[in-house]
Amino acid sequence: MNRNVLLLTLCQATMMTSVSLVLSSSALIGAQLSPGPELATLPLAIQYLATLLMLFPLAWCMQRLGARTTFVCSALTGALGLFLAAAGIYLESFFLFAVSGLLIGIFNGAGQYYRFAAADAVATEHKSLAISLTLSGGLLAALLGPNLARWSRDALGPDFFASFLILAIIATAAALLASALRLPDQNSREPSDKSSSGDSFTRASLLKNPGIPIAILAAVGSYAVMNLLMSATPLAMMHCGFGFDDTAWVIQWHLVAMFAPSFFTGQLIQRFGCIPVMLLGCMLSFGSIGIGILGVELIHFEAALVLLGLGWNFLYIGASSLLVEHCHPTGSHRVRALNDTLVFAGVTFATLISGSLASTMSWAVINLYAALPVLLIMIGLLGFRLQARACPSAIRRC
């Protein structure tokens, strides 16, 4: 782990601390402030929508202004958004709380590029390990975020007012960490010949190399399923009579399961390859869904969310590594922006419908719906592996 990877891991930790606390509390705050229960997850959906809309502009900023400047400015923007969210809670304004998600989403959007910036900062043979280690910063967030929500929930004024003030300080710390980065200049890797592989990638090579669409499919599907079930969990547990402490506990261990394996997922990928690790992620996701269908006791929520986190880790890190493996460095910012834009399109949709699903359907039925994308990912991965074995020359880097 070099200096840049360490700093990016800490940036990831600060960003995910914000994400984990918001996930633990946003739906509950929304349910208290919104005019109807179906709008409880709207502020979270707006946050994801902002992330979705800003991914391509952020990629452009990283190319033109540099990753460090982009990361610093986005973290400061997130700090402002978190302060506005605290103001919305204090003023009991659902509108202000929801609108603050636009600024928080920019911070989260820039955070999606931490793992790719780490991959750019190391040698080719260490890229999957750098991605994995950077995402391991989420483990610190998993331990800090939900506990911070419990400790600060009623510290000042309305519930969670103090929590969001603390998050604004944490986002400011992310800006300070990013300011210490010394990353390679992405523009120096771009060739002067505009007819080279950078532009050809945007026109044709996406369809020529099945590794790229498979990586995008796995990233989109795994993140959407994970976010659908995670966003619906606080509301489902509330309907089942569980208190916030139980919900925070479940979300905390879910987040631990999401990021703790990152210390060795990169090594598993280096040894066995992306596809076997991603297939294991599919099996773990199916295990989570099966437990969710079995019951709604606390142990069912705990076990299901832990397996869900493990499955997401193997699928998402595997998909990110597969994308880096099959994408030529020239023009890579475009495919990364495309990948994360589609990821957050799926996440935004999943989050937006999670509130209505949790209020109109049983937990078992929601899990059954979640099984369909996982099945599609598994079929795609198996098809790609068969194609790679039958015609290895067709699977080439582009």
XYZ file of C-alpha atoms in Angstrom:
398
model
C 0.000 0.000 0.000
C 1.726 3.178 -1.164
C 1.017 6.680 0.102
C -1.684 7.457 -2.468
C -3.526 4.189 -1.846
C -3.430 4.816 1.909
C -4.841 8.342 1.505
C -7.535 7.114 -0.882
C -8.444 4.359 1.573
C -8.921 6.994 4.282
C -10.957 9.136 1.862
C -13.096 6.074 1.168
C -13.538 5.611 4.916
C -14.771 9.183 5.418
C -17.112 9.029 2.425
C -18.557 5.665 3.480
C -18.993 6.884 7.070
C -21.335 9.489 5.663
C -23.060 6.894 3.474
C -23.497 4.390 6.322
C -24.979 6.924 8.742
C -27.278 8.337 6.087
C -28.418 4.816 5.171
C -29.121 4.028 8.818
C -31.168 7.159 9.400
C -32.406 8.735 6.159
C -35.503 6.579 5.681
C -36.488 7.052 9.329
C -35.983 10.830 9.116
C -37.898 10.881 5.846
C -40.770 8.935 7.414
C -40.999 11.562 10.187
C -40.767 14.609 7.921
C -42.472 13.487 4.703
C -46.185 13.995 3.989
C -46.618 10.270 3.235
C -44.795 6.988 3.988
C -44.221 6.303 0.292
C -41.892 9.342 0.189
C -39.702 8.197 3.085
C -36.836 7.109 0.809
C -37.161 10.078 -1.585
C -34.266 12.069 0.016
C -31.994 9.035 -0.371
C -33.144 8.557 -3.971
C -32.392 12.230 -4.719
C -28.904 11.728 -3.315
C -28.327 8.765 -5.633
C -29.819 10.689 -8.561
C -27.330 13.510 -7.977
C -24.510 10.958 -7.932
C -25.823 9.507 -11.185
C -26.035 12.870 -12.949
C -22.611 14.041 -11.790
C -20.519 10.997 -12.718
C -19.699 12.110 -16.267
C -19.057 15.748 -15.234
C -16.816 14.503 -12.428
C -14.896 12.298 -14.869
C -14.418 15.357 -17.096
C -13.203 17.383 -14.096
C -10.712 14.683 -13.200
C -9.347 14.775 -16.743
C -9.151 18.563 -16.979
C -8.548 19.706 -13.405
C -6.935 16.620 -11.908
C -8.198 14.008 -9.460
C -6.917 15.825 -6.374
C -8.755 19.081 -7.143
C -11.929 17.184 -8.011
C -11.823 15.143 -4.806
C -11.190 18.211 -2.622
C -13.987 20.312 -4.156
C -16.517 17.464 -4.078
C -15.775 16.735 -0.406
C -16.330 20.400 0.504
C -19.581 20.334 -1.476
C -20.632 17.259 0.488
C -19.838 19.027 3.760
C -22.159 21.866 2.756
C -24.886 19.382 1.834
C -24.607 17.579 5.168
C -24.864 20.908 6.991
C -28.039 21.709 5.001
C -29.429 18.277 5.912
C -28.838 19.089 9.589
C -30.652 22.395 9.064
C -33.552 20.560 7.440
C -33.815 18.241 10.445
C -33.668 21.154 12.894
C -36.273 23.158 10.970
C -38.411 20.028 10.325
C -38.280 20.787 6.616
C -38.666 17.719 4.401
C -37.924 19.865 1.344
C -34.589 21.118 2.697
C -33.599 17.647 3.900
C -34.394 16.176 0.481
C -32.643 18.939 -1.504
C -29.480 18.548 0.588
C -29.097 15.151 -1.048
C -28.118 16.890 -4.298
C -24.901 18.180 -2.712
C -24.221 15.019 -0.715
C -24.615 13.039 -3.933
C -21.757 14.988 -5.545
C -19.450 13.916 -2.709
C -20.568 10.307 -3.098
C -20.114 10.525 -6.869
C -16.488 11.584 -6.578
C -15.995 8.798 -4.054
C -16.824 6.237 -6.737
C -13.560 7.171 -8.451
C -11.348 6.591 -5.401
C -10.855 2.933 -6.321
C -9.946 3.762 -9.926
C -7.540 6.501 -8.824
C -5.830 3.911 -6.619
C -5.585 1.509 -9.569
C -3.963 4.269 -11.644
C -1.385 4.862 -8.902
C 0.093 1.343 -8.918
C 1.691 -1.098 -11.353
C -0.560 -3.228 -13.569
C -0.120 -6.419 -11.548
C -1.303 -4.673 -8.362
C -4.419 -2.922 -9.694
C -6.991 -5.398 -8.349
C -5.244 -5.325 -4.971
C -5.268 -1.492 -4.934
C -9.001 -1.468 -5.727
C -9.667 -3.994 -2.980
C -7.573 -2.171 -0.377
C -9.184 1.173 -1.174
C -12.653 -0.279 -0.666
C -11.458 -1.737 2.653
C -11.732 1.816 3.992
C -15.433 1.094 4.191
C -14.703 -1.242 7.106
C -13.777 1.717 9.310
C -16.960 3.428 8.153
C -18.982 0.305 8.969
C -17.746 0.432 12.544
C -17.993 4.212 12.925
C -21.131 5.221 10.999
C -23.957 3.274 12.718
C -22.320 3.694 16.155
C -22.040 7.422 15.503
C -25.740 7.455 14.662
C -26.602 5.736 17.944
C -24.340 7.932 20.082
C -25.288 11.247 18.508
C -28.930 10.591 17.644
C -30.390 12.677 20.476
C -27.289 14.635 21.525
C -28.600 18.010 20.289
C -32.167 19.018 19.540
C -34.126 16.813 17.119
C -33.070 13.241 16.400
C -29.976 12.999 14.134
C -29.372 16.766 14.058
C -26.010 16.331 15.794
C -25.231 13.304 13.618
C -25.342 15.302 10.404
C -23.318 18.154 11.905
C -20.583 15.634 12.743
C -20.767 14.228 9.213
C -20.163 17.720 7.814
C -16.914 17.836 9.814
C -15.951 14.363 8.565
C -16.531 15.416 4.940
C -14.251 18.399 5.534
C -11.606 15.958 6.779
C -11.973 14.067 3.491
C -11.093 17.282 1.632
C -7.946 17.677 3.733
C -6.910 14.076 3.048
C -7.499 14.476 -0.689
C -5.391 17.634 -0.748
C -2.361 15.515 0.222
C -2.682 13.199 -2.800
C 0.077 13.084 -5.423
C -1.542 11.216 -8.307
C -0.238 10.679 -11.856
C -1.546 13.105 -14.457
C -4.256 11.344 -16.473
C -3.769 13.710 -19.385
C -0.201 12.454 -19.781
C -1.559 9.056 -20.712
C -3.788 10.402 -23.472
C -2.227 10.194 -26.944
C -2.261 13.200 -29.190
C -3.713 11.169 -32.034
C -7.466 11.477 -31.648
C -8.068 8.518 -33.935
C -6.343 6.144 -31.540
C -7.989 3.574 -29.301
C -9.483 6.169 -26.950
C -12.102 7.300 -29.474
C -12.511 3.898 -31.080
C -13.504 2.598 -27.661
C -16.462 4.922 -27.472
C -17.763 3.775 -30.847
C -17.205 0.085 -31.292
C -14.966 -1.757 -28.882
C -17.592 -1.969 -26.124
C -19.486 -4.506 -28.205
C -16.348 -6.278 -29.452
C -15.091 -7.139 -25.972
C -17.758 -8.954 -23.908
C -15.668 -8.509 -20.755
C -16.698 -4.856 -20.478
C -20.511 -5.275 -20.682
C -20.330 -8.283 -18.346
C -18.374 -6.202 -15.824
C -20.929 -3.392 -16.105
C -23.857 -5.835 -15.789
C -22.385 -7.337 -12.624
C -21.613 -3.944 -11.090
C -25.069 -2.545 -11.861
C -27.005 -5.630 -10.799
C -25.072 -6.318 -7.597
C -25.237 -2.709 -6.407
C -28.949 -2.346 -7.248
C -29.911 -5.558 -5.433
C -27.772 -4.689 -2.431
C -29.192 -1.175 -2.207
C -32.794 -2.300 -2.683
C -32.590 -4.707 0.234
C -30.422 -2.443 2.411
C -32.645 0.625 1.874
C -35.802 -1.372 2.575
C -34.379 -3.071 5.680
C -34.919 -0.157 8.166
C -38.555 0.184 7.083
C -39.147 -3.586 7.035
C -37.667 -3.928 10.523
C -39.775 -1.002 11.764
C -42.905 -2.731 10.418
C -41.819 -5.897 12.240
C -41.574 -4.020 15.543
C -37.820 -3.590 15.857
C -36.296 -0.388 17.262
C -33.579 1.814 15.793
C -30.797 0.180 17.828
C -31.622 -3.194 16.270
C -31.727 -1.630 12.810
C -28.399 0.145 13.299
C -26.857 -3.125 14.524
C -28.042 -4.999 11.409
C -26.857 -2.256 9.052
C -23.506 -2.080 10.850
C -22.770 -5.773 10.372
C -24.004 -5.576 6.812
C -21.446 -2.837 6.161
C -18.718 -4.821 7.914
C -19.505 -7.755 5.614
C -19.406 -5.412 2.611
C -15.885 -4.168 3.273
C -14.009 -6.550 5.613
C -13.320 -9.087 2.816
C -11.621 -6.305 0.825
C -8.360 -7.112 2.619
C -8.181 -10.420 0.730
C -10.619 -10.141 -2.203
C -7.888 -8.671 -4.410
C -5.615 -11.594 -3.580
C -8.402 -14.077 -4.391
C -8.860 -12.383 -7.763
C -5.123 -12.500 -8.456
C -5.070 -16.227 -7.678
C -8.370 -17.515 -9.102
C -9.476 -14.777 -11.512
C -12.408 -12.370 -11.548
C -15.138 -14.738 -12.783
C -14.864 -17.445 -10.066
C -14.849 -14.791 -7.341
C -17.889 -13.096 -8.891
C -19.748 -16.416 -9.159
C -19.085 -16.963 -5.454
C -20.607 -13.522 -4.890
C -23.751 -14.642 -6.737
C -24.064 -17.739 -4.546
C -23.704 -15.660 -1.372
C -26.371 -13.257 -2.648
C -28.730 -16.166 -3.279
C -28.022 -17.353 0.268
C -28.988 -13.925 1.601
C -32.221 -13.922 -0.386
C -33.066 -17.437 0.814
C -32.667 -16.459 4.472
C -34.751 -13.329 3.876
C -37.555 -15.501 2.534
C -37.406 -17.851 5.536
C -38.424 -15.360 8.240
C -38.443 -11.898 9.790
C -36.826 -12.514 13.164
C -33.773 -10.443 14.123
C -31.454 -13.358 13.317
C -32.932 -13.580 9.804
C -32.266 -9.889 9.135
C -28.744 -10.167 10.557
C -27.736 -13.283 8.619
C -29.350 -12.122 5.373
C -27.693 -8.689 5.449
C -24.266 -10.177 6.284
C -24.455 -12.575 3.324
C -25.749 -9.725 1.156
C -22.686 -7.653 2.052
C -20.290 -10.513 1.330
C -21.926 -11.190 -2.024
C -21.736 -7.525 -2.988
C -18.038 -7.361 -2.088
C -17.036 -10.253 -4.338
C -19.282 -9.117 -7.176
C -18.429 -5.417 -7.085
C -14.668 -5.722 -6.611
C -14.616 -8.492 -9.195
C -16.570 -6.328 -11.644
C -14.288 -3.324 -11.044
C -11.194 -5.473 -11.599
C -12.687 -7.034 -14.735
C -13.432 -3.567 -16.087
C -9.859 -2.382 -15.475
C -8.487 -5.618 -16.959
C -10.408 -5.302 -20.231
C -10.313 -1.533 -20.698
C -7.304 0.141 -22.316
C -5.923 3.037 -20.217
C -6.563 5.376 -23.158
C -10.100 6.678 -22.757
C -10.635 4.609 -19.602
C -12.275 7.584 -17.870
C -15.187 7.314 -20.313
C -15.948 3.667 -19.616
C -15.529 4.219 -15.871
C -18.015 7.088 -16.010
C -20.386 4.959 -18.109
C -20.053 2.081 -15.643
C -20.755 4.174 -12.546
C -23.527 6.139 -14.273
C -25.364 2.895 -15.015
C -24.606 1.629 -11.501
C -26.220 4.646 -9.917
C -29.120 4.613 -12.357
C -29.866 1.170 -10.950
C -29.203 2.284 -7.380
C -31.451 5.354 -7.745
C -34.309 3.271 -9.139
C -33.877 0.581 -6.473
C -33.829 3.143 -3.675
C -36.811 5.035 -5.061
C -39.014 1.938 -5.159
C -37.743 0.419 -1.909
C -39.980 2.629 0.234
C -43.165 1.721 -1.622
C -42.203 -1.964 -1.784
C -41.519 -2.087 1.962
C -44.908 -0.486 2.696
C -46.953 -2.658 0.302
C -45.192 -6.066 0.117
C -43.896 -8.638 2.523
C -40.154 -8.992 3.103
C -40.211 -12.432 1.466
C -41.746 -11.074 -1.755
C -39.194 -8.227 -1.931
C -36.413 -10.815 -1.671
C -37.959 -12.887 -4.437
C -37.863 -9.872 -6.761
C -34.214 -9.302 -5.808
C -33.305 -12.822 -6.948
C -34.006 -12.036 -10.620
C -31.053 -9.644 -11.236
C -28.672 -12.003 -9.420
C -29.807 -14.855 -11.665
C -29.216 -12.674 -14.743
C -25.681 -11.827 -13.541
C -24.868 -15.495 -12.967
C -26.087 -16.471 -16.441
C -24.003 -13.682 -17.982
C -20.871 -14.715 -16.067
C -21.234 -18.376 -17.013
C -21.797 -17.440 -20.664
C -18.716 -15.214 -20.656
C -16.595 -17.957 -19.098
C -17.737 -20.497 -21.694
C -16.971 -18.032 -24.494
C -13.531 -17.318 -23.065
C -12.728 -21.031 -22.983
C -14.125 -21.727 -26.459
C -12.539 -18.720 -28.188
C -9.880 -17.018 -26.065
C -8.826 -14.746 -28.957
C -12.259 -13.068 -28.892
C -11.701 -11.899 -25.318
C -9.144 -9.171 -25.758
C -8.308 -5.925 -24.070
C -9.637 -2.871 -25.868
